[in-house]
Short mmCIF file of N, CA, C and O in Angstrom, two decimals:
data_model
loop_
_atom_site.label_atom_id
_atom_site.label_comp_id
_atom_site.label_asym_id
_atom_site.label_seq_id
_atom_site.Cartn_x
_atom_site.Cartn_y
_atom_site.Cartn_z
N MET A 9 1.28 29.82 -11.68
CA MET A 9 0.60 29.36 -10.50
C MET A 9 1.84 28.71 -9.70
O MET A 9 2.74 27.94 -10.15
N SER A 10 1.95 29.19 -8.28
CA SER A 10 3.11 28.52 -7.56
C SER A 10 2.90 26.94 -7.32
O SER A 10 1.76 26.41 -7.39
N PHE A 11 3.96 26.48 -6.99
CA PHE A 11 4.01 24.94 -6.80
C PHE A 11 2.98 24.67 -5.58
O PHE A 11 2.31 23.49 -5.59
N ASN A 12 2.99 25.29 -4.56
CA ASN A 12 2.05 24.95 -3.50
C ASN A 12 0.53 25.14 -3.87
O ASN A 12 -0.25 24.28 -3.46
N ASN A 13 0.13 26.01 -4.71
CA ASN A 13 -1.07 26.13 -5.06
C ASN A 13 -1.45 25.05 -6.05
O ASN A 13 -2.46 24.57 -6.03
N LEU A 14 -0.47 24.63 -6.89
CA LEU A 14 -0.68 23.57 -7.85
C LEU A 14 -0.88 22.26 -7.03
O LEU A 14 -1.83 21.41 -7.33
N ASP A 15 0.00 22.11 -6.07
CA ASP A 15 -0.21 20.90 -5.21
C ASP A 15 -1.49 20.82 -4.52
O ASP A 15 -2.05 19.79 -4.40
N THR A 16 -1.89 21.84 -4.05
CA THR A 16 -3.24 22.03 -3.51
C THR A 16 -4.41 21.59 -4.25
O THR A 16 -5.27 20.92 -4.07
N LEU A 17 -4.34 22.23 -5.52
CA LEU A 17 -5.27 21.80 -6.59
C LEU A 17 -5.16 20.52 -6.89
O LEU A 17 -6.38 19.74 -6.95
N TYR A 18 -4.12 19.95 -7.16
CA TYR A 18 -4.12 18.43 -7.35
C TYR A 18 -4.58 17.61 -6.19
O TYR A 18 -5.39 16.55 -6.62
N ARG A 19 -4.37 17.98 -4.87
CA ARG A 19 -5.05 17.19 -3.97
C ARG A 19 -6.47 17.23 -3.90
O ARG A 19 -7.31 16.39 -3.58
N GLN A 20 -7.07 18.53 -4.32
CA GLN A 20 -8.49 18.80 -4.33
C GLN A 20 -9.09 17.94 -5.55
O GLN A 20 -10.13 17.22 -5.20
N VAL A 21 -8.38 17.70 -6.55
CA VAL A 21 -9.00 16.99 -7.71
C VAL A 21 -8.99 15.28 -7.30
O VAL A 21 -9.87 14.74 -7.49
N ILE A 22 -7.95 14.90 -6.61
CA ILE A 22 -7.89 13.62 -6.09
C ILE A 22 -8.89 13.43 -5.14
O ILE A 22 -9.51 12.32 -5.20
N MET A 23 -9.05 14.19 -4.20
CA MET A 23 -10.09 14.01 -3.15
C MET A 23 -11.50 13.96 -3.77
O MET A 23 -12.38 13.28 -3.36
N ASP A 24 -11.82 14.91 -4.84
CA ASP A 24 -12.99 15.00 -5.46
C ASP A 24 -13.35 13.67 -6.04
O ASP A 24 -14.53 13.09 -5.95
N HIS A 25 -12.46 13.14 -6.91
CA HIS A 25 -12.64 11.86 -7.42
C HIS A 25 -12.77 10.64 -6.32
O HIS A 25 -13.47 9.67 -6.60
N TYR A 26 -12.25 10.79 -5.33
CA TYR A 26 -12.37 9.79 -4.07
C TYR A 26 -13.72 9.87 -3.59
O TYR A 26 -14.36 8.90 -3.40
N LYS A 27 -14.09 11.11 -3.20
CA LYS A 27 -15.50 11.30 -2.47
C LYS A 27 -16.58 11.21 -3.36
O LYS A 27 -17.68 10.96 -3.05
N ASN A 28 -16.43 11.56 -4.70
CA ASN A 28 -17.40 11.55 -5.63
C ASN A 28 -17.05 10.79 -6.97
O ASN A 28 -16.67 11.29 -7.92
N PRO A 29 -16.76 9.51 -6.70
CA PRO A 29 -16.20 8.65 -7.97
C PRO A 29 -17.06 8.66 -9.02
O PRO A 29 -18.24 8.54 -9.00
N ARG A 30 -16.39 8.69 -10.24
CA ARG A 30 -17.19 8.70 -11.51
C ARG A 30 -17.27 7.12 -12.05
O ARG A 30 -16.15 6.51 -11.75
N ASN A 31 -18.23 6.84 -12.54
CA ASN A 31 -18.38 5.47 -13.15
C ASN A 31 -18.19 4.31 -12.07
O ASN A 31 -17.73 3.23 -12.32
N LYS A 32 -18.63 4.67 -10.93
CA LYS A 32 -18.61 3.47 -9.79
C LYS A 32 -19.97 2.50 -10.14
O LYS A 32 -20.95 3.01 -10.34
N GLY A 33 -19.62 1.41 -9.94
CA GLY A 33 -20.77 0.20 -10.09
C GLY A 33 -20.19 -0.89 -11.04
O GLY A 33 -19.01 -1.08 -11.24
N VAL A 34 -21.14 -1.59 -11.58
CA VAL A 34 -20.83 -2.73 -12.34
C VAL A 34 -21.67 -2.91 -13.60
O VAL A 34 -22.71 -2.39 -13.41
N LEU A 35 -20.96 -3.13 -14.60
CA LEU A 35 -21.69 -3.40 -15.92
C LEU A 35 -21.99 -4.78 -15.99
O LEU A 35 -21.36 -5.67 -15.78
N GLU A 36 -23.21 -5.01 -16.49
CA GLU A 36 -23.70 -6.38 -16.75
C GLU A 36 -23.59 -6.62 -18.30
O GLU A 36 -22.94 -5.95 -19.07
N ASP A 37 -24.36 -7.47 -18.68
CA ASP A 37 -24.52 -7.87 -20.17
C ASP A 37 -23.25 -8.50 -20.81
O ASP A 37 -22.81 -7.75 -21.64
N GLY A 38 -22.64 -9.32 -20.12
CA GLY A 38 -21.49 -9.94 -20.77
C GLY A 38 -20.06 -9.10 -20.98
O GLY A 38 -19.33 -9.22 -21.72
N SER A 39 -20.25 -8.21 -20.02
CA SER A 39 -19.06 -7.20 -20.01
C SER A 39 -17.73 -7.78 -19.62
O SER A 39 -17.79 -8.90 -18.80
N LEU A 40 -16.72 -7.30 -20.01
CA LEU A 40 -15.31 -7.74 -19.75
C LEU A 40 -15.15 -7.43 -18.34
O LEU A 40 -15.36 -6.43 -17.85
N THR A 41 -14.62 -8.56 -17.45
CA THR A 41 -14.34 -8.28 -15.99
C THR A 41 -13.09 -8.57 -15.73
O THR A 41 -12.46 -9.66 -16.03
N VAL A 42 -12.33 -7.70 -14.83
CA VAL A 42 -11.11 -7.91 -14.31
C VAL A 42 -11.01 -7.67 -12.82
O VAL A 42 -11.60 -6.60 -12.38
N ASN A 43 -10.59 -8.63 -12.00
CA ASN A 43 -10.31 -8.28 -10.72
C ASN A 43 -8.72 -8.28 -10.38
O ASN A 43 -8.14 -9.27 -10.81
N LEU A 44 -8.40 -7.24 -9.60
CA LEU A 44 -6.81 -7.26 -9.23
C LEU A 44 -6.83 -6.76 -7.90
O LEU A 44 -7.61 -5.97 -7.48
N ASN A 45 -5.80 -7.16 -7.23
CA ASN A 45 -5.51 -6.40 -5.94
C ASN A 45 -3.97 -6.28 -5.65
O ASN A 45 -3.16 -6.78 -6.38
N ASN A 46 -3.73 -5.40 -4.77
CA ASN A 46 -2.47 -5.20 -4.35
C ASN A 46 -2.28 -5.77 -2.97
O ASN A 46 -2.77 -5.09 -1.92
N PRO A 47 -1.61 -6.96 -2.92
CA PRO A 47 -1.35 -7.58 -1.68
C PRO A 47 -0.48 -6.81 -0.65
O PRO A 47 -0.71 -7.00 0.57
N THR A 48 0.26 -5.76 -0.91
CA THR A 48 1.08 -5.07 -0.13
C THR A 48 0.25 -4.10 0.68
O THR A 48 0.62 -4.17 1.89
N CYS A 49 -0.90 -3.51 0.13
CA CYS A 49 -1.55 -2.65 0.97
C CYS A 49 -3.18 -3.02 0.97
O CYS A 49 -3.87 -2.46 1.93
N GLY A 50 -3.56 -4.01 0.43
CA GLY A 50 -4.83 -4.39 0.52
C GLY A 50 -5.98 -3.87 -0.41
O GLY A 50 -7.00 -4.11 -0.51
N ASP A 51 -5.41 -2.83 -1.39
CA ASP A 51 -6.21 -2.25 -2.35
C ASP A 51 -6.81 -3.36 -3.26
O ASP A 51 -5.98 -4.28 -3.53
N ARG A 52 -7.90 -3.24 -3.69
CA ARG A 52 -8.49 -4.11 -4.62
C ARG A 52 -9.39 -3.47 -5.69
O ARG A 52 -10.07 -2.41 -5.29
N ILE A 53 -9.48 -3.95 -6.88
CA ILE A 53 -10.33 -3.35 -7.93
C ILE A 53 -11.07 -4.41 -8.59
O ILE A 53 -10.66 -5.46 -8.91
N HIS A 54 -12.36 -4.03 -8.92
CA HIS A 54 -13.16 -5.02 -9.82
C HIS A 54 -13.61 -3.98 -10.85
O HIS A 54 -14.52 -3.09 -10.66
N LEU A 55 -13.04 -4.23 -12.07
CA LEU A 55 -13.39 -3.44 -13.33
C LEU A 55 -14.16 -4.19 -14.30
O LEU A 55 -13.87 -5.37 -14.50
N THR A 56 -15.15 -3.48 -14.64
CA THR A 56 -15.93 -4.09 -15.87
C THR A 56 -15.96 -3.15 -16.98
O THR A 56 -16.06 -1.86 -16.76
N MET A 57 -15.85 -3.56 -18.16
CA MET A 57 -15.68 -2.61 -19.48
C MET A 57 -16.63 -3.37 -20.50
O MET A 57 -16.67 -4.51 -20.68
N LYS A 58 -17.32 -2.48 -21.31
CA LYS A 58 -18.02 -2.87 -22.41
C LYS A 58 -17.27 -2.48 -23.57
O LYS A 58 -16.89 -1.25 -23.87
N VAL A 59 -16.68 -3.51 -24.34
CA VAL A 59 -15.99 -3.20 -25.57
C VAL A 59 -16.73 -3.79 -26.85
O VAL A 59 -17.18 -4.94 -26.92
N GLU A 60 -16.86 -2.84 -27.76
CA GLU A 60 -17.57 -3.14 -28.98
C GLU A 60 -16.76 -2.69 -30.24
O GLU A 60 -16.26 -1.52 -30.23
N ASP A 61 -16.55 -3.37 -31.10
CA ASP A 61 -15.89 -2.85 -32.49
C ASP A 61 -14.48 -2.29 -32.16
O ASP A 61 -14.15 -1.38 -32.64
N GLY A 62 -13.71 -2.91 -31.11
CA GLY A 62 -12.48 -2.51 -30.74
C GLY A 62 -12.41 -1.15 -30.00
O GLY A 62 -11.37 -0.64 -30.04
N LYS A 63 -13.56 -0.87 -29.50
CA LYS A 63 -13.56 0.42 -28.68
C LYS A 63 -14.17 0.21 -27.32
O LYS A 63 -15.24 -0.51 -27.25
N VAL A 64 -13.75 0.92 -26.36
CA VAL A 64 -14.25 0.93 -25.17
C VAL A 64 -15.46 1.62 -24.92
O VAL A 64 -15.37 2.94 -25.13
N ILE A 65 -16.74 1.19 -24.98
CA ILE A 65 -17.96 1.98 -24.90
C ILE A 65 -18.16 2.37 -23.45
O ILE A 65 -18.73 3.50 -23.37
N ASP A 66 -18.00 1.63 -22.50
CA ASP A 66 -18.34 1.88 -21.03
C ASP A 66 -17.26 1.31 -20.23
O ASP A 66 -16.70 0.21 -20.64
N ALA A 67 -17.12 1.93 -18.99
CA ALA A 67 -16.37 1.32 -17.96
C ALA A 67 -16.83 1.71 -16.60
O ALA A 67 -17.16 2.78 -16.38
N LYS A 68 -16.82 0.73 -15.68
CA LYS A 68 -17.07 1.03 -14.29
C LYS A 68 -16.27 0.22 -13.34
O LYS A 68 -15.68 -0.80 -13.80
N PHE A 69 -16.26 0.67 -12.15
CA PHE A 69 -15.35 -0.05 -11.12
C PHE A 69 -15.98 -0.14 -9.78
O PHE A 69 -16.89 0.83 -9.44
N GLU A 70 -15.64 -1.03 -9.15
CA GLU A 70 -15.99 -1.12 -7.59
C GLU A 70 -14.55 -1.51 -6.91
O GLU A 70 -13.69 -1.90 -7.52
N GLY A 71 -14.43 -1.27 -5.63
CA GLY A 71 -13.25 -1.61 -4.90
C GLY A 71 -13.09 -1.10 -3.63
O GLY A 71 -14.04 -0.41 -3.20
N GLU A 72 -12.13 -1.46 -3.06
CA GLU A 72 -11.62 -1.02 -1.66
C GLU A 72 -10.26 -0.43 -1.73
O GLU A 72 -9.37 -1.08 -2.49
N GLY A 73 -9.96 0.67 -1.11
CA GLY A 73 -8.56 1.08 -1.22
C GLY A 73 -8.47 2.48 -0.73
O GLY A 73 -9.36 3.09 -0.23
N CYS A 74 -7.14 3.04 -0.92
CA CYS A 74 -6.88 4.38 -0.43
C CYS A 74 -7.44 5.40 -1.55
O CYS A 74 -7.83 4.91 -2.51
N SER A 75 -7.33 6.62 -1.06
CA SER A 75 -7.86 7.61 -1.92
C SER A 75 -7.15 7.71 -3.26
O SER A 75 -7.83 8.11 -4.37
N ILE A 76 -5.88 7.42 -3.40
CA ILE A 76 -5.18 7.34 -4.52
C ILE A 76 -5.57 6.29 -5.48
O ILE A 76 -5.91 6.60 -6.79
N SER A 77 -5.75 5.15 -4.93
CA SER A 77 -6.24 4.09 -5.66
C SER A 77 -7.59 4.19 -6.22
O SER A 77 -7.82 3.94 -7.40
N LEU A 78 -8.55 4.71 -5.50
CA LEU A 78 -9.84 4.72 -5.97
C LEU A 78 -10.16 6.02 -6.94
O LEU A 78 -10.93 5.92 -7.84
N SER A 79 -9.39 7.04 -6.47
CA SER A 79 -9.57 8.19 -7.42
C SER A 79 -8.82 7.96 -8.83
O SER A 79 -9.31 8.42 -9.87
N SER A 80 -7.87 7.24 -8.84
CA SER A 80 -7.14 6.90 -10.04
C SER A 80 -8.26 6.03 -11.04
O SER A 80 -8.11 6.06 -12.19
N ALA A 81 -8.79 5.10 -10.32
CA ALA A 81 -9.72 4.34 -11.04
C ALA A 81 -11.00 5.11 -11.69
O ALA A 81 -11.30 4.93 -12.72
N SER A 82 -11.35 6.05 -10.76
CA SER A 82 -12.44 7.11 -11.34
C SER A 82 -11.89 7.84 -12.52
O SER A 82 -12.53 7.89 -13.53
N MET A 83 -10.67 8.37 -12.55
CA MET A 83 -10.04 9.00 -13.51
C MET A 83 -9.95 8.12 -14.82
O MET A 83 -10.07 8.64 -15.86
N MET A 84 -9.36 6.92 -14.56
CA MET A 84 -9.02 6.01 -15.59
C MET A 84 -10.43 5.63 -16.21
O MET A 84 -10.42 5.75 -17.63
N THR A 85 -11.45 5.31 -15.64
CA THR A 85 -12.76 4.85 -16.38
C THR A 85 -13.15 6.19 -17.35
O THR A 85 -13.68 5.84 -18.44
N GLN A 86 -13.02 7.40 -16.82
CA GLN A 86 -13.45 8.43 -17.49
C GLN A 86 -12.60 8.62 -18.73
O GLN A 86 -13.12 8.89 -19.92
N ALA A 87 -11.36 8.41 -18.59
CA ALA A 87 -10.26 8.69 -19.74
C ALA A 87 -10.37 7.66 -20.83
O ALA A 87 -10.19 8.01 -22.04
N ILE A 88 -10.92 6.32 -20.70
CA ILE A 88 -10.91 5.28 -21.60
C ILE A 88 -12.19 5.22 -22.34
O ILE A 88 -12.19 4.57 -23.46
N LYS A 89 -13.18 5.80 -21.92
CA LYS A 89 -14.51 5.68 -22.39
C LYS A 89 -14.36 6.40 -23.76
O LYS A 89 -13.98 7.47 -23.92
N GLY A 90 -14.86 5.65 -24.96
CA GLY A 90 -14.82 6.12 -26.26
C GLY A 90 -13.29 5.80 -26.99
O GLY A 90 -13.43 6.27 -28.06
N LYS A 91 -12.60 5.41 -26.24
CA LYS A 91 -11.17 5.23 -26.95
C LYS A 91 -11.09 3.82 -27.51
O LYS A 91 -11.78 2.88 -27.16
N LYS A 92 -10.39 3.79 -28.69
CA LYS A 92 -9.99 2.36 -29.15
C LYS A 92 -9.10 1.61 -28.30
O LYS A 92 -8.46 2.30 -27.45
N ILE A 93 -9.22 0.27 -28.29
CA ILE A 93 -8.38 -0.38 -27.50
C ILE A 93 -6.90 -0.04 -27.38
O ILE A 93 -6.27 0.32 -26.49
N GLU A 94 -6.28 0.20 -28.57
CA GLU A 94 -4.99 0.73 -28.71
C GLU A 94 -4.73 2.02 -28.01
O GLU A 94 -3.66 2.09 -27.46
N GLU A 95 -5.73 2.85 -28.13
CA GLU A 95 -5.65 4.28 -27.43
C GLU A 95 -5.46 4.05 -25.92
O GLU A 95 -4.84 4.77 -25.28
N ALA A 96 -6.49 3.16 -25.66
CA ALA A 96 -6.48 3.01 -24.10
C ALA A 96 -5.22 2.38 -23.55
O ALA A 96 -4.82 2.87 -22.49
N ILE A 97 -4.92 1.46 -24.24
CA ILE A 97 -3.57 0.87 -23.80
C ILE A 97 -2.27 1.75 -23.66
O ILE A 97 -1.52 1.81 -22.96
N LYS A 98 -2.21 2.52 -24.76
CA LYS A 98 -1.23 3.65 -24.98
C LYS A 98 -1.43 4.75 -23.88
O LYS A 98 -0.45 5.00 -23.32
N LEU A 99 -2.59 5.09 -23.45
CA LEU A 99 -2.85 5.99 -22.37
C LEU A 99 -2.24 5.37 -21.10
O LEU A 99 -1.70 6.02 -20.29
N SER A 100 -2.35 4.01 -20.94
CA SER A 100 -1.95 3.34 -19.75
C SER A 100 -0.52 3.42 -19.62
O SER A 100 0.09 3.51 -18.58
N LYS A 101 0.23 3.25 -20.70
CA LYS A 101 1.56 3.26 -20.87
C LYS A 101 2.03 4.58 -20.50
O LYS A 101 3.03 4.80 -19.82
N ILE A 102 1.53 5.56 -20.93
CA ILE A 102 1.68 7.00 -20.78
C ILE A 102 1.68 7.14 -19.08
O ILE A 102 2.50 7.83 -18.65
N PHE A 103 0.47 6.91 -18.65
CA PHE A 103 0.24 7.01 -17.25
C PHE A 103 1.41 6.21 -16.33
O PHE A 103 2.04 6.88 -15.39
N SER A 104 1.81 5.12 -16.78
CA SER A 104 2.92 4.35 -16.15
C SER A 104 4.18 5.04 -16.25
O SER A 104 4.80 5.13 -15.09
N ASN A 105 4.47 5.68 -17.24
CA ASN A 105 5.84 6.43 -17.37
C ASN A 105 5.79 7.60 -16.45
O ASN A 105 6.55 8.02 -15.78
N MET A 106 4.59 8.36 -16.40
CA MET A 106 4.30 9.39 -15.58
C MET A 106 4.58 9.03 -14.10
O MET A 106 5.26 9.73 -13.26
N MET A 107 4.03 7.86 -13.75
CA MET A 107 4.04 7.29 -12.41
C MET A 107 5.69 7.04 -12.00
O MET A 107 6.06 7.07 -10.94
N GLN A 108 6.38 6.51 -13.07
CA GLN A 108 7.83 6.15 -12.71
C GLN A 108 8.62 7.26 -12.87
O GLN A 108 9.91 7.17 -12.76
N GLY A 109 8.14 8.55 -13.07
CA GLY A 109 9.01 9.62 -13.27
C GLY A 109 9.75 9.94 -14.70
O GLY A 109 10.68 10.52 -14.85
N LYS A 110 9.36 8.98 -15.74
CA LYS A 110 9.82 8.87 -16.88
C LYS A 110 9.26 9.91 -17.83
O LYS A 110 8.31 10.52 -17.44
N GLU A 111 9.94 10.25 -18.82
CA GLU A 111 9.37 11.13 -19.76
C GLU A 111 8.19 10.66 -20.54
O GLU A 111 8.11 9.55 -20.82
N TYR A 112 7.34 11.64 -20.71
CA TYR A 112 6.10 11.49 -21.58
C TYR A 112 5.62 12.69 -22.17
O TYR A 112 6.28 13.67 -21.82
N ASP A 113 5.04 12.59 -23.22
CA ASP A 113 4.47 13.86 -23.93
C ASP A 113 3.70 14.86 -23.09
O ASP A 113 2.49 14.63 -22.90
N GLU A 114 4.23 15.69 -22.43
CA GLU A 114 3.73 16.65 -21.73
C GLU A 114 2.62 17.62 -22.34
O GLU A 114 1.84 18.26 -21.61
N ASP A 115 2.75 17.72 -23.66
CA ASP A 115 1.65 18.41 -24.43
C ASP A 115 0.48 17.69 -24.34
O ASP A 115 -0.64 18.31 -24.81
N LEU A 116 0.46 16.41 -24.22
CA LEU A 116 -0.71 15.64 -24.12
C LEU A 116 -1.68 16.07 -23.05
O LEU A 116 -1.26 16.32 -21.86
N ASP A 117 -2.98 16.36 -23.37
CA ASP A 117 -3.96 16.83 -22.30
C ASP A 117 -4.31 15.60 -21.56
O ASP A 117 -5.18 14.73 -21.95
N LEU A 118 -3.93 15.32 -20.33
CA LEU A 118 -4.37 14.06 -19.65
C LEU A 118 -5.54 14.52 -18.55
O LEU A 118 -6.06 13.62 -17.88
N GLY A 119 -6.01 15.70 -18.58
CA GLY A 119 -7.11 16.11 -17.74
C GLY A 119 -6.76 15.96 -16.16
O GLY A 119 -5.64 16.15 -15.84
N ASP A 120 -7.68 15.38 -15.52
CA ASP A 120 -7.58 15.13 -14.12
C ASP A 120 -6.40 14.21 -13.88
O ASP A 120 -5.90 14.28 -12.68
N ILE A 121 -5.97 13.33 -14.75
CA ILE A 121 -5.04 12.27 -14.48
C ILE A 121 -3.76 13.05 -13.98
O ILE A 121 -2.96 12.43 -13.29
N GLU A 122 -3.46 14.25 -14.58
CA GLU A 122 -2.15 14.93 -14.15
C GLU A 122 -2.16 15.05 -12.68
O GLU A 122 -1.03 15.25 -12.21
N ALA A 123 -3.21 15.22 -11.99
CA ALA A 123 -3.29 15.40 -10.58
C ALA A 123 -2.53 14.36 -9.81
O ALA A 123 -1.98 14.47 -8.78
N LEU A 124 -2.39 13.07 -10.60
CA LEU A 124 -1.67 12.06 -9.83
C LEU A 124 -0.27 12.04 -10.02
O LEU A 124 0.62 11.13 -9.49
N GLN A 125 0.35 13.01 -10.94
CA GLN A 125 1.76 12.75 -11.14
C GLN A 125 2.58 13.02 -9.90
O GLN A 125 3.81 12.53 -9.86
N GLY A 126 2.21 13.77 -8.80
CA GLY A 126 2.97 13.69 -7.46
C GLY A 126 3.15 12.52 -6.93
O GLY A 126 3.98 12.49 -6.08
N VAL A 127 2.43 11.62 -7.18
CA VAL A 127 2.49 10.24 -6.64
C VAL A 127 3.93 9.70 -6.86
O VAL A 127 4.36 8.76 -6.06
N SER A 128 4.38 9.97 -8.06
CA SER A 128 5.81 9.42 -8.41
C SER A 128 6.86 9.67 -7.44
O SER A 128 7.95 9.14 -7.37
N LYS A 129 6.63 10.55 -6.52
CA LYS A 129 7.53 11.00 -5.40
C LYS A 129 7.52 10.16 -4.30
O LYS A 129 8.26 10.18 -3.38
N PHE A 130 6.44 9.28 -4.24
CA PHE A 130 6.23 8.18 -3.36
C PHE A 130 6.10 6.81 -3.80
O PHE A 130 5.02 6.31 -4.06
N PRO A 131 7.27 6.19 -3.96
CA PRO A 131 7.46 4.83 -4.50
C PRO A 131 6.32 3.76 -3.98
O PRO A 131 5.84 2.94 -4.72
N SER A 132 6.07 3.92 -2.75
CA SER A 132 5.14 2.84 -1.96
C SER A 132 3.85 3.06 -2.57
O SER A 132 2.85 2.14 -2.45
N ARG A 133 3.44 4.32 -3.12
CA ARG A 133 2.10 4.67 -3.49
C ARG A 133 1.90 4.38 -5.00
O ARG A 133 0.62 4.45 -5.42
N ILE A 134 2.95 4.14 -5.57
CA ILE A 134 2.82 4.08 -7.16
C ILE A 134 1.92 2.79 -7.60
O ILE A 134 0.93 3.00 -8.51
N LYS A 135 1.85 1.63 -6.83
CA LYS A 135 1.07 0.54 -7.05
C LYS A 135 -0.41 0.70 -6.87
O LYS A 135 -1.18 0.34 -7.45
N CYS A 136 -0.63 1.83 -5.83
CA CYS A 136 -1.99 2.20 -5.64
C CYS A 136 -2.62 3.01 -6.82
O CYS A 136 -3.59 2.61 -7.09
N ALA A 137 -1.75 3.74 -7.32
CA ALA A 137 -2.23 4.66 -8.45
C ALA A 137 -2.48 3.84 -9.73
O ALA A 137 -3.21 4.11 -10.59
N THR A 138 -1.71 2.84 -9.82
CA THR A 138 -1.49 2.07 -11.24
C THR A 138 -2.43 0.69 -11.19
O THR A 138 -2.70 0.23 -12.17
N LEU A 139 -3.00 0.40 -10.09
CA LEU A 139 -3.77 -0.72 -10.01
C LEU A 139 -4.94 -0.86 -10.86
O LEU A 139 -5.15 -1.91 -11.72
N ALA A 140 -5.73 0.28 -11.11
CA ALA A 140 -6.97 0.19 -12.03
C ALA A 140 -6.42 0.23 -13.22
O ALA A 140 -7.01 -0.46 -14.29
N TRP A 141 -5.36 0.92 -13.60
CA TRP A 141 -4.82 0.78 -15.03
C TRP A 141 -4.34 -0.53 -15.45
O TRP A 141 -4.35 -0.72 -16.55
N LYS A 142 -3.62 -1.12 -14.43
CA LYS A 142 -3.02 -2.48 -14.92
C LYS A 142 -4.31 -3.49 -14.99
O LYS A 142 -4.17 -4.27 -16.00
N ALA A 143 -5.34 -3.26 -14.38
CA ALA A 143 -6.69 -4.20 -14.59
C ALA A 143 -7.20 -3.90 -16.10
O ALA A 143 -7.57 -4.80 -16.73
N MET A 144 -7.25 -2.53 -16.36
CA MET A 144 -7.80 -2.14 -17.65
C MET A 144 -6.95 -2.81 -18.86
O MET A 144 -7.38 -3.33 -19.74
N GLU A 145 -5.57 -2.71 -18.62
CA GLU A 145 -4.65 -3.23 -19.57
C GLU A 145 -4.72 -4.74 -19.73
O GLU A 145 -4.84 -5.24 -20.81
N LYS A 146 -4.74 -5.37 -18.46
CA LYS A 146 -4.96 -6.89 -18.51
C LYS A 146 -6.18 -7.30 -19.32
O LYS A 146 -6.09 -8.31 -20.04
N GLY A 147 -7.26 -6.67 -18.98
CA GLY A 147 -8.47 -7.07 -19.53
C GLY A 147 -8.55 -6.73 -21.07
O GLY A 147 -9.01 -7.63 -21.75
N LEU A 148 -8.07 -5.60 -21.57
CA LEU A 148 -8.08 -5.35 -22.90
C LEU A 148 -7.01 -6.19 -23.70
O LEU A 148 -7.45 -6.60 -24.81
N MET A 149 -6.07 -6.43 -23.12
CA MET A 149 -4.98 -7.24 -23.78
C MET A 149 -5.56 -8.81 -24.06
O MET A 149 -5.52 -9.27 -24.97
N GLU A 150 -6.35 -9.30 -23.01
CA GLU A 150 -6.85 -10.62 -23.07
C GLU A 150 -7.96 -10.53 -24.18
O GLU A 150 -8.21 -11.47 -24.74
N GLN A 151 -8.81 -9.41 -24.15
CA GLN A 151 -9.82 -9.26 -25.05
C GLN A 151 -9.18 -9.42 -26.47
O GLN A 151 -9.72 -10.18 -27.34
N GLU A 152 -8.20 -8.81 -26.76
CA GLU A 152 -7.51 -8.72 -28.16
C GLU A 152 -6.97 -10.22 -28.36
O GLU A 152 -6.90 -10.48 -29.49
N GLN A 153 -6.28 -10.75 -27.36
CA GLN A 153 -5.80 -12.17 -27.77
C GLN A 153 -6.94 -13.22 -27.95
O GLN A 153 -6.55 -14.09 -28.54
N ASN A 154 -8.09 -13.02 -27.40
CA ASN A 154 -9.19 -14.00 -27.57
C ASN A 154 -9.98 -13.82 -28.88
O ASN A 154 -10.92 -14.45 -28.95
N LYS A 155 -9.57 -12.71 -29.70
CA LYS A 155 -10.34 -12.44 -30.92
C LYS A 155 -10.25 -13.80 -31.92
O LYS A 155 -9.29 -14.46 -32.01
#
């Protein structure tokens, strides 16, 4: 597939998650809650996660922001469901490396998340893409520390 076709496909995936976000909403019942914002651009995320027995059972988000920020949150909530806390945090580190243009295991199937790899070419947008991931990491790390 040519670069232009791949770029178009990635844009379509990002816009699909933006226009049809997965896991949008709020979890109740004592769920783990994290609020983060990016003061540079005004993006904000409200992430709720249900964690049981060291595993992310469910995750939902609400927020305001650009298509990259909100589509990344949609992709992230899909990716972490069913993952152990350690796996979710590792996935966040892999995503962070991808956003910074650093090496990561490219044999790893990241699914729709790969559509965001082009963001690394736009340093001002990296914070948009990583906002939800940082919220997830923060919440899960605090969860682990409070055990």
